[in-house]
Every structure is written in structure tokens, then in C-alpha cells.
């Protein structure tokens, strides 16, 4: 068998929302199809992937470097021992030939996007859900298709007052979520506290709020916010400072006793390891949000999980950024703590297969071959249009 083509298309996921650092008025992503010559039900098996919000499409890098490297490889060199399926680790190694270490930039997004499509193809060729394949190969053998999900939103938006924010959060709770997340750091501390309190008022028993500063704060502001936030029972305080400022994170952890979360903008095992080594993150309460779709894919994420284990961290402390089905499959297969979800944003890429509902803050994944994109009609129709 072999990969016969890798198609890429850059698609808009723009909206008028704003976090403390960027607006999404020009946001795009790359949609990728990895076409194989394996025939199932009379049609070639095609794996699909895309990158998460926040880092834009990567068509240039994919076309200039990663696609030609894979297509120019000896097809046999990309296969597993059976010779009947791809080995994602070998495809990854091929993509990364002649790439120096360090300085991960956004090539990690291009590679992560293709890697997602490769795993989708591999699980489809094996004719099983990716979560099942992952549990068998790298986990304890038995997946848990019931996964915790939380609703991310609460963005700054023109004309959106406290009422609008509350209505948004109420609608997530009505849809079955138990944890909701909102942005902070794009207004004054006093205004943000007012916004937070207006959401806390609508939460019932067992429901919690997380807040996300998107890396906006210097140390002084991070600590000022930390002191103010300490009065609230928050699910977590996310990305207070620059994602690469490990000392800031460690200093914050000395004064902020509640749970902290970070990691969505760390794009390699080595960066994640620096956070664990130097960021003062606490394995008994903090959360790690590394997102494979932005950080060299699942091949690299497996290295990150191994690293975490070495440092005494459970995979259950990981709740990835990005709201995509790839991380849902990893969560179900390898016991992550859950996954992000954006109920009203970045469609059709985020979300769940049709008919999957959130109950008590959890979804139960259907047993679809691959990542499960075929179960989401609006998404799979875009994907099929790309590959044809
Ligand atoms: O607003 C964004 O860039 C997305 C984000 O931080 C998140 O989902 O945690
Ligand atoms: Mg975030």
C-alpha cells in the first residue's frame, strides 16, 4: 500500500470574537486529506486532518516541505511490520528529515495536521475507532469512550455586555456542560471580576467556571489577578503569562493556590518538558493543555505523555486545547482528563459526531472507524470535497 496524495486547502474560521491577545477576524486553518491506495467498500481509504484555531493555515509549509517529502519516499519505508498499513512514526520521521531541532515555530502545526490525517487513515485501514487502536497499542488495552468535555467561549465581542455573557454560559449549561470557560485579561481587573461574578451567579451545584488570560499578563499583573481570583472557586486560571515564561508560571504558583492550566502554545515535547521542569506546575491540581494538532501530532504527543510519566504526571492531568475529535480519541484511548469543546465556534471543524450529546459534562464517543469524522455530516462533506 502507499500514500498517493496529500491535499491541503486553507479555510476560513473567522469570527468577530477577541481574546486578551488576538482577534479572530482573519483566522484560518488547514484542512488536509491523505489519500491511500487501500480500497474499502469500493473506495480509497482517505485520512483527514486539520489544525486547531489560533495558528492559521499552513499550506505553504505543507506544499513546500512536508507533502513532497512523504510523496518522494520509498512507499515501503513508511509501512508497519505487517506491510499492510502505514506506520505513523515512520511517516513522521520522513516529514522531519533535514529539520533542525529547536525553534519549533509553526512547522509543528503543519506536521500535526498531516499526522492527524495519517492516524485517521491508519485506524480506518485497521477498521477500528482510533481510540480503540490507541488503547491497544499504547494504553491499558481498554478504551473509555466516555470523556469529560468543557465548554469554551466567553470571548470579548462587540456589544456583548454582562447579559450576553450570561446568556451564552447559560446555553452551555442547558446543553449539558458542567464546566464553562470565559476570557479574562482583555478588560480591566475590576471589569473582569464583574464579568466573572455575573457568570458565577448562574452556576448550580457541581458546575464550575474556568478563566483564560491567553498569555496576556506580566508577572505583576498575573499575581494581581491571582490574588483577586483566589476569592472565587474557579476550575482553573489559564495561561496567565507568556507561554514560554516558565519562571512567571512558577512564581504565580507560589501565590495562587487554586488550579492553574497552561500548555496550548507549547509545540514540542521539549517545550512541554521545560514547563514541567521549570514552570512550578503541580501534578496534584494543575492542568496541561498541549494540543497535538498544533504540536507535531500524536507521534510527538506520545513522547510528551512518556515524558510526563517520567516526571510523575498522570495523563489524567491533560485536557488538551482545540476542541477537535482527535484529542477526544486520545482522551478515550489513553485516559486523558478530558477535552476542550467550543459549542458555538469554529464550525464545522470542532464538536462531536451527529447525535452525540453532552450529559453531566461528558460525551460518549460512537464506535466509528478512524477518528470519527464520518459521523459529523457538515465536516465530512467539506473533507470529501477536498479529496475528490
Ligand atoms: O482564544 C483562543 O486562542 C483559544 C484558547 O485560548 C483556548 O481555547 O483555550
Ligand atoms: Mg486558552
mmCIF file of C-alpha atoms and ligand atoms in Angstrom:
data_model
loop_
_atom_site.group_PDB
_atom_site.id
_atom_site.type_symbol
_atom_site.label_atom_id
_atom_site.label_comp_id
_atom_site.label_asym_id
_atom_site.label_seq_id
_atom_site.Cartn_x
_atom_site.Cartn_y
_atom_site.Cartn_z
ATOM 1 C CA UNK A 1 0.000 0.000 0.000
ATOM 2 C CA UNK A 2 1.036 3.598 -0.299
ATOM 3 C CA UNK A 3 0.067 7.237 0.117
ATOM 4 C CA UNK A 4 -0.880 8.503 -3.332
ATOM 5 C CA UNK A 5 -1.514 12.155 -2.484
ATOM 6 C CA UNK A 6 -1.709 14.750 0.283
ATOM 7 C CA UNK A 7 -4.203 17.533 -0.473
ATOM 8 C CA UNK A 8 -4.378 20.777 1.520
ATOM 9 C CA UNK A 9 -6.830 23.654 1.496
ATOM 10 C CA UNK A 10 -6.744 26.737 3.729
ATOM 11 C CA UNK A 11 -10.223 27.524 5.079
ATOM 12 C CA UNK A 12 -11.658 30.500 6.984
ATOM 13 C CA UNK A 13 -12.794 30.037 10.592
ATOM 14 C CA UNK A 14 -13.095 33.762 11.159
ATOM 15 C CA UNK A 15 -15.406 35.474 13.607
ATOM 16 C CA UNK A 16 -15.732 38.778 15.477
ATOM 17 C CA UNK A 17 -14.558 37.351 18.801
ATOM 18 C CA UNK A 18 -11.476 38.601 20.643
ATOM 19 C CA UNK A 19 -9.414 37.202 23.499
ATOM 20 C CA UNK A 20 -6.888 39.181 25.555
ATOM 21 C CA UNK A 21 -4.261 38.805 22.823
ATOM 22 C CA UNK A 22 -5.783 38.376 19.342
ATOM 23 C CA UNK A 23 -8.981 38.793 17.393
ATOM 24 C CA UNK A 24 -10.214 36.076 15.037
ATOM 25 C CA UNK A 25 -11.254 38.295 12.118
ATOM 26 C CA UNK A 26 -8.751 36.691 9.734
ATOM 27 C CA UNK A 27 -8.401 33.249 11.340
ATOM 28 C CA UNK A 28 -7.890 30.257 9.027
ATOM 29 C CA UNK A 29 -6.910 26.602 9.294
ATOM 30 C CA UNK A 30 -5.512 23.939 7.009
ATOM 31 C CA UNK A 31 -7.709 21.032 6.035
ATOM 32 C CA UNK A 32 -5.705 18.032 4.819
ATOM 33 C CA UNK A 33 -6.543 14.740 3.105
ATOM 34 C CA UNK A 34 -4.054 11.850 2.999
ATOM 35 C CA UNK A 35 -5.203 9.650 0.128
ATOM 36 C CA UNK A 36 -4.141 5.979 0.140
ATOM 37 C CA UNK A 37 -4.471 3.240 -2.464
ATOM 38 C CA UNK A 38 -6.204 0.899 0.008
ATOM 39 C CA UNK A 39 -9.725 0.159 -1.217
ATOM 40 C CA UNK A 40 -12.611 -0.291 1.249
ATOM 41 C CA UNK A 41 -16.222 -0.619 0.082
ATOM 42 C CA UNK A 42 -15.065 0.181 -3.438
ATOM 43 C CA UNK A 43 -13.447 3.489 -2.420
ATOM 44 C CA UNK A 44 -9.905 4.508 -1.472
ATOM 45 C CA UNK A 45 -9.274 4.998 2.262
ATOM 46 C CA UNK A 46 -8.611 8.678 2.937
ATOM 47 C CA UNK A 47 -7.446 10.097 6.258
ATOM 48 C CA UNK A 48 -8.382 13.647 7.199
ATOM 49 C CA UNK A 49 -6.851 16.228 9.492
ATOM 50 C CA UNK A 50 -6.926 19.913 10.337
ATOM 51 C CA UNK A 51 -5.180 22.221 12.747
ATOM 52 C CA UNK A 52 -6.758 23.916 15.721
ATOM 53 C CA UNK A 53 -7.763 27.546 15.909
ATOM 54 C CA UNK A 54 -5.169 30.168 16.760
ATOM 55 C CA UNK A 55 -2.324 29.394 14.335
ATOM 56 C CA UNK A 56 -3.726 29.880 10.810
ATOM 57 C CA UNK A 57 -3.449 27.618 7.749
ATOM 58 C CA UNK A 58 -0.092 26.050 6.931
ATOM 59 C CA UNK A 59 -0.482 25.414 3.197
ATOM 60 C CA UNK A 60 2.881 26.949 2.294
ATOM 61 C CA UNK A 61 4.908 24.708 4.596
ATOM 62 C CA UNK A 62 2.842 21.658 3.672
ATOM 63 C CA UNK A 63 3.305 22.182 -0.063
ATOM 64 C CA UNK A 64 6.961 23.255 0.088
ATOM 65 C CA UNK A 65 8.361 20.696 2.516
ATOM 66 C CA UNK A 66 6.149 18.089 4.162
ATOM 67 C CA UNK A 67 3.984 16.852 1.272
ATOM 68 C CA UNK A 68 6.871 16.327 -1.186
ATOM 69 C CA UNK A 69 8.998 14.560 1.434
ATOM 70 C CA UNK A 70 6.262 11.991 2.083
ATOM 71 C CA UNK A 71 5.354 11.508 -1.578
ATOM 72 C CA UNK A 72 9.010 11.154 -2.624
ATOM 73 C CA UNK A 73 9.725 8.453 -0.004
ATOM 74 C CA UNK A 74 10.027 4.765 -0.919
ATOM 75 C CA UNK A 75 6.446 3.676 -0.024
ATOM 76 C CA UNK A 76 7.746 0.520 1.713
ATOM 77 C CA UNK A 77 9.754 2.699 4.107
ATOM 78 C CA UNK A 78 6.530 4.159 5.557
ATOM 79 C CA UNK A 79 4.820 0.840 6.387
ATOM 80 C CA UNK A 80 4.429 -1.042 9.660
ATOM 81 C CA UNK A 81 5.696 -4.611 10.144
ATOM 82 C CA UNK A 82 2.566 -6.133 8.579
ATOM 83 C CA UNK A 83 3.292 -4.246 5.371
ATOM 84 C CA UNK A 84 -0.446 -3.579 5.117
ATOM 85 C CA UNK A 85 -0.754 -0.301 6.958
ATOM 86 C CA UNK A 86 1.163 2.938 7.460
ATOM 87 C CA UNK A 87 3.434 3.417 10.451
ATOM 88 C CA UNK A 88 2.699 6.980 11.686
ATOM 89 C CA UNK A 89 6.102 7.127 13.403
ATOM 90 C CA UNK A 90 7.859 6.404 10.102
ATOM 91 C CA UNK A 91 5.758 8.967 8.214
ATOM 92 C CA UNK A 92 6.636 11.468 10.950
ATOM 93 C CA UNK A 93 10.345 10.673 10.670
ATOM 94 C CA UNK A 94 10.165 11.200 6.930
ATOM 95 C CA UNK A 95 8.383 14.568 7.298
ATOM 96 C CA UNK A 96 11.079 15.731 9.689
ATOM 97 C CA UNK A 97 14.173 14.836 7.644
ATOM 98 C CA UNK A 98 16.509 17.818 7.301
ATOM 99 C CA UNK A 99 14.676 19.745 10.049
ATOM 100 C CA UNK A 100 16.996 21.009 12.803
ATOM 101 C CA UNK A 101 15.960 20.662 16.449
ATOM 102 C CA UNK A 102 14.567 23.572 18.463
ATOM 103 C CA UNK A 103 12.846 26.734 17.255
ATOM 104 C CA UNK A 104 9.634 24.870 16.618
ATOM 105 C CA UNK A 105 7.786 27.773 15.008
ATOM 106 C CA UNK A 106 4.746 26.697 13.038
ATOM 107 C CA UNK A 107 6.181 23.699 11.199
ATOM 108 C CA UNK A 108 4.800 21.795 14.210
ATOM 109 C CA UNK A 109 1.305 22.845 13.090
ATOM 110 C CA UNK A 110 1.875 21.676 9.508
ATOM 111 C CA UNK A 111 3.240 18.326 10.705
ATOM 112 C CA UNK A 112 0.488 17.958 13.346
ATOM 113 C CA UNK A 113 -2.193 18.442 10.705
ATOM 114 C CA UNK A 114 -0.805 15.757 8.381
ATOM 115 C CA UNK A 115 -0.134 13.463 11.345
ATOM 116 C CA UNK A 116 -3.830 13.665 12.313
ATOM 117 C CA UNK A 117 -4.823 12.554 8.811
ATOM 118 C CA UNK A 118 -2.289 9.694 8.892
ATOM 119 C CA UNK A 119 -3.721 8.325 12.172
ATOM 120 C CA UNK A 120 -7.241 8.625 10.756
ATOM 121 C CA UNK A 121 -6.172 6.555 7.728
ATOM 122 C CA UNK A 122 -4.325 4.003 9.878
ATOM 123 C CA UNK A 123 -7.363 3.391 12.116
ATOM 124 C CA UNK A 124 -9.681 3.198 9.102
ATOM 125 C CA UNK A 125 -7.401 0.653 7.422
ATOM 126 C CA UNK A 126 -7.375 -1.312 10.710
ATOM 127 C CA UNK A 127 -11.180 -0.884 10.654
ATOM 128 C CA UNK A 128 -11.483 0.307 14.243
ATOM 129 C CA UNK A 129 -12.017 3.532 16.154
ATOM 130 C CA UNK A 130 -8.737 5.363 16.700
ATOM 131 C CA UNK A 131 -9.411 5.320 20.458
ATOM 132 C CA UNK A 132 -9.571 1.508 20.357
ATOM 133 C CA UNK A 133 -6.327 1.266 18.380
ATOM 134 C CA UNK A 134 -4.569 3.652 20.781
ATOM 135 C CA UNK A 135 -5.750 1.793 23.877
ATOM 136 C CA UNK A 136 -4.464 -1.474 22.382
ATOM 137 C CA UNK A 137 -1.105 -0.106 21.234
ATOM 138 C CA UNK A 138 -0.182 2.416 23.896
ATOM 139 C CA UNK A 139 -2.744 2.197 26.687
ATOM 140 C CA UNK A 140 -4.134 -0.422 29.010
ATOM 141 C CA UNK A 141 -5.984 -2.239 26.218
ATOM 142 C CA UNK A 142 -9.450 -0.967 27.081
ATOM 143 C CA UNK A 143 -10.607 2.485 25.985
ATOM 144 C CA UNK A 144 -13.127 4.558 27.908
ATOM 145 C CA UNK A 145 -15.312 6.236 25.276
ATOM 146 C CA UNK A 146 -16.977 8.456 27.920
ATOM 147 C CA UNK A 147 -14.922 11.666 28.006
ATOM 148 C CA UNK A 148 -15.191 14.841 30.104
ATOM 149 C CA UNK A 149 -15.664 17.956 27.966
ATOM 150 C CA UNK A 150 -15.974 21.589 28.942
ATOM 151 C CA UNK A 151 -17.490 24.495 27.030
ATOM 152 C CA UNK A 152 -15.032 27.197 25.985
ATOM 153 C CA UNK A 153 -16.297 30.613 24.982
ATOM 154 C CA UNK A 154 -16.917 33.781 26.928
ATOM 155 C CA UNK A 155 -14.952 35.827 24.412
ATOM 156 C CA UNK A 156 -14.955 39.584 24.207
ATOM 157 C CA UNK A 157 -17.340 40.540 21.434
ATOM 158 C CA UNK A 158 -18.524 43.932 20.178
ATOM 159 C CA UNK A 159 -21.663 44.978 22.047
ATOM 160 C CA UNK A 160 -21.677 41.914 24.283
ATOM 161 C CA UNK A 161 -22.485 43.008 27.816
ATOM 162 C CA UNK A 162 -22.844 41.023 31.006
ATOM 163 C CA UNK A 163 -26.265 39.873 29.826
ATOM 164 C CA UNK A 164 -24.837 38.470 26.613
ATOM 165 C CA UNK A 165 -22.084 36.682 28.513
ATOM 166 C CA UNK A 166 -24.544 35.175 30.982
ATOM 167 C CA UNK A 167 -26.905 34.032 28.210
ATOM 168 C CA UNK A 168 -24.023 32.371 26.399
ATOM 169 C CA UNK A 169 -22.922 30.494 29.518
ATOM 170 C CA UNK A 170 -26.496 29.532 30.391
ATOM 171 C CA UNK A 171 -26.920 27.991 26.961
ATOM 172 C CA UNK A 172 -23.819 25.807 27.504
ATOM 173 C CA UNK A 173 -25.155 24.646 30.865
ATOM 174 C CA UNK A 174 -28.525 23.878 29.266
ATOM 175 C CA UNK A 175 -26.704 21.745 26.695
ATOM 176 C CA UNK A 176 -25.306 19.552 29.473
ATOM 177 C CA UNK A 177 -21.891 21.054 30.187
ATOM 178 C CA UNK A 178 -20.823 21.292 33.813
ATOM 179 C CA UNK A 179 -17.688 23.418 33.302
ATOM 180 C CA UNK A 180 -17.684 26.618 31.229
ATOM 181 C CA UNK A 181 -14.745 28.848 30.338
ATOM 182 C CA UNK A 182 -14.511 32.569 29.701
ATOM 183 C CA UNK A 183 -11.801 35.009 28.662
ATOM 184 C CA UNK A 184 -10.127 37.465 31.016
ATOM 185 C CA UNK A 185 -7.302 39.967 30.557
ATOM 186 C CA UNK A 186 -8.972 41.910 27.736
ATOM 187 C CA UNK A 187 -10.613 44.354 30.171
ATOM 188 C CA UNK A 188 -9.641 45.928 33.492
ATOM 189 C CA UNK A 189 -9.332 43.702 36.555
ATOM 190 C CA UNK A 190 -12.433 45.327 38.039
ATOM 191 C CA UNK A 191 -14.451 44.710 34.847
ATOM 192 C CA UNK A 192 -13.211 41.140 34.597
ATOM 193 C CA UNK A 193 -14.199 40.485 38.237
ATOM 194 C CA UNK A 194 -17.669 41.801 37.436
ATOM 195 C CA UNK A 195 -17.865 39.509 34.397
ATOM 196 C CA UNK A 196 -16.679 36.528 36.457
ATOM 197 C CA UNK A 197 -19.175 37.205 39.249
ATOM 198 C CA UNK A 198 -22.043 37.529 36.797
ATOM 199 C CA UNK A 199 -21.257 34.015 35.500
ATOM 200 C CA UNK A 200 -20.660 32.513 38.951
ATOM 201 C CA UNK A 201 -24.175 33.640 39.912
ATOM 202 C CA UNK A 202 -25.801 31.342 37.352
ATOM 203 C CA UNK A 203 -23.802 28.217 38.253
ATOM 204 C CA UNK A 204 -25.569 25.470 40.171
ATOM 205 C CA UNK A 205 -24.172 22.670 42.320
ATOM 206 C CA UNK A 206 -21.459 20.700 40.505
ATOM 207 C CA UNK A 207 -20.950 23.461 37.931
ATOM 208 C CA UNK A 208 -17.705 25.451 37.651
ATOM 209 C CA UNK A 209 -16.060 28.298 35.772
ATOM 210 C CA UNK A 210 -12.558 28.403 34.266
ATOM 211 C CA UNK A 211 -10.862 31.632 33.131
ATOM 212 C CA UNK A 212 -8.285 32.139 30.364
ATOM 213 C CA UNK A 213 -5.915 35.133 30.071
ATOM 214 C CA UNK A 214 -4.308 33.921 26.820
ATOM 215 C CA UNK A 215 -0.786 34.785 27.921
ATOM 216 C CA UNK A 216 -1.516 38.474 28.318
ATOM 217 C CA UNK A 217 -0.059 39.297 31.755
ATOM 218 C CA UNK A 218 3.381 40.249 33.016
ATOM 219 C CA UNK A 219 4.305 38.780 36.406
ATOM 220 C CA UNK A 220 2.955 41.713 38.406
ATOM 221 C CA UNK A 221 -0.441 41.634 36.665
ATOM 222 C CA UNK A 222 -0.602 37.823 36.773
ATOM 223 C CA UNK A 223 -0.180 37.983 40.540
ATOM 224 C CA UNK A 224 -2.671 40.867 40.939
ATOM 225 C CA UNK A 225 -5.235 38.831 39.049
ATOM 226 C CA UNK A 226 -4.229 35.723 41.000
ATOM 227 C CA UNK A 227 -4.936 37.469 44.290
ATOM 228 C CA UNK A 228 -8.336 38.684 43.064
ATOM 229 C CA UNK A 229 -9.243 35.293 41.545
ATOM 230 C CA UNK A 230 -8.383 33.480 44.784
ATOM 231 C CA UNK A 231 -11.751 34.571 46.185
ATOM 232 C CA UNK A 232 -13.623 32.537 43.520
ATOM 233 C CA UNK A 233 -13.984 28.730 43.324
ATOM 234 C CA UNK A 234 -12.525 28.507 39.800
ATOM 235 C CA UNK A 235 -11.978 25.303 37.847
ATOM 236 C CA UNK A 236 -8.688 26.818 36.633
ATOM 237 C CA UNK A 237 -6.728 30.031 35.894
ATOM 238 C CA UNK A 238 -5.310 29.548 32.396
ATOM 239 C CA UNK A 239 -2.265 30.938 30.568
ATOM 240 C CA UNK A 240 -1.647 33.881 32.862
ATOM 241 C CA UNK A 241 1.610 34.919 31.213
ATOM 242 C CA UNK A 242 3.702 34.300 28.132
ATOM 243 C CA UNK A 243 3.599 30.567 27.374
ATOM 244 C CA UNK A 244 7.411 30.372 27.326
ATOM 245 C CA UNK A 245 7.910 32.303 30.580
ATOM 246 C CA UNK A 246 8.285 29.339 32.922
ATOM 247 C CA UNK A 247 9.559 31.473 35.763
ATOM 248 C CA UNK A 248 6.411 33.612 35.680
ATOM 249 C CA UNK A 249 4.287 30.452 35.902
ATOM 250 C CA UNK A 250 6.381 29.176 38.815
ATOM 251 C CA UNK A 251 6.188 32.490 40.681
ATOM 252 C CA UNK A 252 2.425 32.614 40.173
ATOM 253 C CA UNK A 253 2.075 29.098 41.574
ATOM 254 C CA UNK A 254 3.739 30.275 44.802
ATOM 255 C CA UNK A 255 0.929 32.744 45.495
ATOM 256 C CA UNK A 256 -2.047 31.220 43.666
ATOM 257 C CA UNK A 257 -3.222 28.086 45.442
ATOM 258 C CA UNK A 258 -6.069 27.228 43.050
ATOM 259 C CA UNK A 259 -5.612 25.096 39.925
ATOM 260 C CA UNK A 260 -3.623 26.613 37.053
ATOM 261 C CA UNK A 261 -3.698 25.473 33.417
ATOM 262 C CA UNK A 262 -1.340 26.102 30.517
ATOM 263 C CA UNK A 263 0.430 24.486 27.569
ATOM 264 C CA UNK A 264 -1.678 25.175 24.462
ATOM 265 C CA UNK A 265 1.162 27.229 22.955
ATOM 266 C CA UNK A 266 3.962 24.760 23.681
ATOM 267 C CA UNK A 267 4.611 22.897 20.472
ATOM 268 C CA UNK A 268 7.064 20.121 21.257
ATOM 269 C CA UNK A 269 7.899 17.517 23.900
ATOM 270 C CA UNK A 270 10.987 19.594 24.754
ATOM 271 C CA UNK A 271 8.945 22.758 25.397
ATOM 272 C CA UNK A 272 6.448 20.756 27.449
ATOM 273 C CA UNK A 273 9.360 19.279 29.409
ATOM 274 C CA UNK A 274 10.709 22.733 30.157
ATOM 275 C CA UNK A 275 7.314 23.675 31.563
ATOM 276 C CA UNK A 276 7.358 20.585 33.783
ATOM 277 C CA UNK A 277 10.974 21.160 34.821
ATOM 278 C CA UNK A 278 10.820 24.908 35.421
ATOM 279 C CA UNK A 279 7.183 26.081 35.468
ATOM 280 C CA UNK A 280 6.288 25.037 39.010
ATOM 281 C CA UNK A 281 3.194 23.194 37.798
ATOM 282 C CA UNK A 282 1.709 20.960 40.497
ATOM 283 C CA UNK A 283 0.689 17.422 39.494
ATOM 284 C CA UNK A 284 -1.940 17.211 42.236
ATOM 285 C CA UNK A 285 -4.085 20.099 40.937
ATOM 286 C CA UNK A 286 -2.848 21.764 37.719
ATOM 287 C CA UNK A 287 -3.846 21.015 34.123
ATOM 288 C CA UNK A 288 -1.796 20.580 30.925
ATOM 289 C CA UNK A 289 -3.309 21.691 27.624
ATOM 290 C CA UNK A 290 -0.787 20.592 24.966
ATOM 291 C CA UNK A 291 -2.678 20.209 21.671
ATOM 292 C CA UNK A 292 -1.338 17.573 19.283
ATOM 293 C CA UNK A 293 -2.830 19.346 16.252
ATOM 294 C CA UNK A 294 -0.518 22.318 16.887
ATOM 295 C CA UNK A 295 2.482 20.436 18.192
ATOM 296 C CA UNK A 296 3.742 17.821 15.700
ATOM 297 C CA UNK A 297 0.783 15.488 16.102
ATOM 298 C CA UNK A 298 0.146 12.362 18.105
ATOM 299 C CA UNK A 299 3.583 10.875 17.387
ATOM 300 C CA UNK A 300 5.053 13.773 19.375
ATOM 301 C CA UNK A 301 2.206 13.764 21.918
ATOM 302 C CA UNK A 302 3.076 10.142 22.765
ATOM 303 C CA UNK A 303 6.613 11.351 23.553
ATOM 304 C CA UNK A 304 5.114 14.088 25.725
ATOM 305 C CA UNK A 305 2.978 11.545 27.619
ATOM 306 C CA UNK A 306 6.095 9.389 28.186
ATOM 307 C CA UNK A 307 7.971 12.438 29.451
ATOM 308 C CA UNK A 308 5.102 13.312 31.815
ATOM 309 C CA UNK A 309 5.152 9.805 33.232
ATOM 310 C CA UNK A 310 8.877 10.126 33.934
ATOM 311 C CA UNK A 311 8.181 13.291 35.903
ATOM 312 C CA UNK A 312 5.340 11.719 37.879
ATOM 313 C CA UNK A 313 2.424 13.238 35.982
ATOM 314 C CA UNK A 314 -0.694 11.220 35.137
ATOM 315 C CA UNK A 315 -2.246 11.551 31.658
ATOM 316 C CA UNK A 316 -5.449 12.381 33.541
ATOM 317 C CA UNK A 317 -3.994 15.870 34.220
ATOM 318 C CA UNK A 318 -4.114 16.577 30.456
ATOM 319 C CA UNK A 319 -7.137 18.342 28.978
ATOM 320 C CA UNK A 320 -5.983 19.422 25.501
ATOM 321 C CA UNK A 321 -6.762 22.710 23.803
ATOM 322 C CA UNK A 322 -8.509 22.779 20.461
ATOM 323 C CA UNK A 323 -11.913 21.141 20.670
ATOM 324 C CA UNK A 324 -11.300 18.543 17.954
ATOM 325 C CA UNK A 325 -12.204 14.879 17.703
ATOM 326 C CA UNK A 326 -8.537 13.828 17.509
ATOM 327 C CA UNK A 327 -7.999 14.787 21.150
ATOM 328 C CA UNK A 328 -11.318 13.152 22.077
ATOM 329 C CA UNK A 329 -9.970 9.902 20.599
ATOM 330 C CA UNK A 330 -6.689 10.275 22.506
ATOM 331 C CA UNK A 331 -8.593 11.030 25.712
ATOM 332 C CA UNK A 332 -10.780 7.923 25.295
ATOM 333 C CA UNK A 333 -7.858 5.706 24.280
ATOM 334 C CA UNK A 334 -5.153 6.835 26.673
ATOM 335 C CA UNK A 335 -7.019 8.162 29.711
ATOM 336 C CA UNK A 336 -6.593 11.912 29.404
ATOM 337 C CA UNK A 337 -8.630 14.034 31.810
ATOM 338 C CA UNK A 338 -10.938 15.262 29.053
ATOM 339 C CA UNK A 339 -11.059 17.676 26.137
ATOM 340 C CA UNK A 340 -11.962 21.241 25.287
ATOM 341 C CA UNK A 341 -15.088 21.989 23.261
ATOM 342 C CA UNK A 342 -16.310 25.191 21.578
ATOM 343 C CA UNK A 343 -20.067 24.639 21.296
ATOM 344 C CA UNK A 344 -20.687 27.678 19.086
ATOM 345 C CA UNK A 345 -17.328 28.406 17.441
ATOM 346 C CA UNK A 346 -15.007 27.230 14.670
ATOM 347 C CA UNK A 347 -17.625 25.087 12.960
ATOM 348 C CA UNK A 348 -17.772 22.678 11.226
ATOM 349 C CA UNK A 349 -14.328 21.610 12.487
ATOM 350 C CA UNK A 350 -14.966 21.316 16.195
ATOM 351 C CA UNK A 351 -17.538 19.331 18.076
ATOM 352 C CA UNK A 352 -18.800 15.782 18.085
ATOM 353 C CA UNK A 353 -20.349 13.264 15.705
ATOM 354 C CA UNK A 354 -24.037 13.994 14.969
ATOM 355 C CA UNK A 355 -26.362 12.830 17.705
ATOM 356 C CA UNK A 356 -23.691 12.873 20.442
ATOM 357 C CA UNK A 357 -24.995 14.948 23.340
ATOM 358 C CA UNK A 358 -23.279 16.244 26.446
ATOM 359 C CA UNK A 359 -24.582 14.690 29.630
ATOM 360 C CA UNK A 360 -23.307 15.744 33.046
ATOM 361 C CA UNK A 361 -20.269 17.250 31.330
ATOM 362 C CA UNK A 362 -19.368 14.102 29.390
ATOM 363 C CA UNK A 363 -19.773 12.763 25.868
ATOM 364 C CA UNK A 364 -19.760 9.109 24.846
ATOM 365 C CA UNK A 365 -17.987 8.520 21.553
ATOM 366 C CA UNK A 366 -19.598 6.241 18.973
ATOM 367 C CA UNK A 367 -17.557 3.342 17.572
ATOM 368 C CA UNK A 368 -16.742 4.796 14.153
ATOM 369 C CA UNK A 369 -13.638 3.635 12.262
ATOM 370 C CA UNK A 370 -10.861 6.244 12.358
ATOM 371 C CA UNK A 371 -11.126 9.491 14.301
ATOM 372 C CA UNK A 372 -14.884 9.631 13.723
ATOM 373 C CA UNK A 373 -15.181 12.459 11.172
ATOM 374 C CA UNK A 374 -17.567 10.363 9.047
ATOM 375 C CA UNK A 375 -20.129 10.747 11.845
ATOM 376 C CA UNK A 376 -20.248 14.544 11.525
ATOM 377 C CA UNK A 377 -22.116 15.337 8.311
ATOM 378 C CA UNK A 378 -21.177 19.023 7.890
ATOM 379 C CA UNK A 379 -17.494 18.283 8.461
ATOM 380 C CA UNK A 380 -17.180 15.151 6.359
ATOM 381 C CA UNK A 381 -18.838 16.811 3.373
ATOM 382 C CA UNK A 382 -16.105 19.509 3.389
ATOM 383 C CA UNK A 383 -13.467 16.826 3.782
ATOM 384 C CA UNK A 384 -14.792 14.702 0.919
ATOM 385 C CA UNK A 385 -14.976 17.765 -1.340
ATOM 386 C CA UNK A 386 -11.277 18.403 -0.680
ATOM 387 C CA UNK A 387 -10.199 14.881 -1.558
ATOM 388 C CA UNK A 388 -12.212 14.490 -4.767
HETATM 389 O O1 LIG B 1 -8.842 32.066 22.338
HETATM 390 C C1 LIG B 1 -8.036 31.213 21.979
HETATM 391 O O2 LIG B 1 -6.980 31.500 21.394
HETATM 392 C C2 LIG B 1 -8.315 29.777 22.285
HETATM 393 C C3 LIG B 1 -7.888 29.416 23.653
HETATM 394 O O3 LIG B 1 -7.075 30.035 24.297
HETATM 395 C C4 LIG B 1 -8.477 28.236 24.298
HETATM 396 O O4 LIG B 1 -9.306 27.585 23.684
HETATM 397 O O5 LIG B 1 -8.094 27.948 25.430
HETATM 398 MG MG1 LIG B 2 -6.528 29.053 26.126
#
